[in-house]
Coordinates of C-alpha atoms in Angstrom, one line a residue:
M148 CA 74.4 30.4 -4.4
V149 CA 71.4 31.3 -6.5
V150 CA 68.4 33.1 -4.8
L151 CA 65.1 33.5 -6.5
F152 CA 62.2 35.6 -5.4
L153 CA 58.8 35.0 -6.9
D154 CA 55.7 37.2 -6.6
V155 CA 52.2 36.5 -7.6
R156 CA 51.0 39.3 -9.9
G157 CA 47.6 40.6 -9.0
F158 CA 47.3 38.7 -5.7
S159 CA 46.6 41.7 -3.6
S160 CA 43.5 42.6 -5.7
F161 CA 42.3 39.0 -5.6
A162 CA 42.8 38.7 -1.9
G163 CA 40.9 41.9 -1.3
S164 CA 37.7 40.3 -2.8
A165 CA 38.3 36.6 -1.9
E166 CA 37.5 34.8 1.3
S167 CA 40.7 34.3 3.4
V168 CA 40.4 30.5 3.1
E169 CA 40.1 30.8 -0.7
A170 CA 43.2 33.1 -0.8
A171 CA 45.2 30.7 1.4
L172 CA 44.2 27.7 -0.6
F173 CA 45.2 29.5 -3.8
L174 CA 48.7 30.3 -2.4
K175 CA 49.1 26.7 -1.2
K176 CA 48.3 25.3 -4.6
M177 CA 50.6 27.9 -6.3
Y178 CA 53.5 27.0 -4.0
L179 CA 53.1 23.3 -4.6
R180 CA 52.9 23.8 -8.4
V181 CA 56.0 26.0 -8.5
L182 CA 58.0 23.5 -6.3
T183 CA 56.9 20.4 -8.2
D184 CA 56.8 21.6 -11.8
Y185 CA 59.2 24.6 -12.2
F186 CA 61.7 24.9 -9.4
V187 CA 62.4 21.4 -8.2
D188 CA 64.5 20.5 -5.2
P189 CA 65.6 23.9 -3.8
D190 CA 68.0 23.7 -0.9
F191 CA 65.8 26.1 1.0
F192 CA 62.4 27.7 0.4
K193 CA 60.3 30.1 2.3
P194 CA 56.8 31.5 1.5
T195 CA 56.9 35.3 1.7
G196 CA 53.2 36.2 1.8
D197 CA 52.1 36.2 -1.8
G198 CA 55.5 35.1 -3.0
L199 CA 58.2 32.6 -2.5
M200 CA 61.9 32.7 -1.9
L201 CA 64.0 29.8 -3.2
V202 CA 67.7 29.1 -2.5
Y203 CA 69.9 26.8 -4.5
V204 CA 73.4 26.3 -3.2
H205 CA 76.1 25.9 -5.9
D206 CA 79.8 26.3 -6.2
E207 CA 81.6 27.1 -9.4
A208 CA 81.6 23.4 -10.6
T209 CA 78.0 22.7 -9.9
L210 CA 76.7 26.1 -11.2
Q211 CA 78.0 25.7 -14.8
P212 CA 75.8 22.7 -15.8
V213 CA 72.6 24.4 -14.6
A214 CA 73.3 27.9 -15.7
R215 CA 71.8 29.1 -18.9
P216 CA 73.1 32.1 -20.8
S217 CA 70.9 35.2 -20.6
P218 CA 69.2 36.1 -23.9
S219 CA 70.9 39.0 -25.6
T220 CA 68.9 42.1 -26.0
A221 CA 69.1 44.6 -28.9
P222 CA 69.9 48.2 -27.9
C223 CA 67.0 50.6 -27.8
A224 CA 66.7 52.8 -30.8

């Protein structure tokens, strides 16, 4: 199982000065874009305020084809 949490950076500041309808519309558009362009077909998703939780169910056989290796990082000097 892979669980992904997304958070909208700067949304609290934006929501503090925006009309509530404008903030809600922004979140709706953001959720739709994320789900159609970036993280397609999750097994489950749930809006979490200004974020989104996505769940993809995998077993060992189905995870391998979709997993990408993490980029290696150089040690700090």
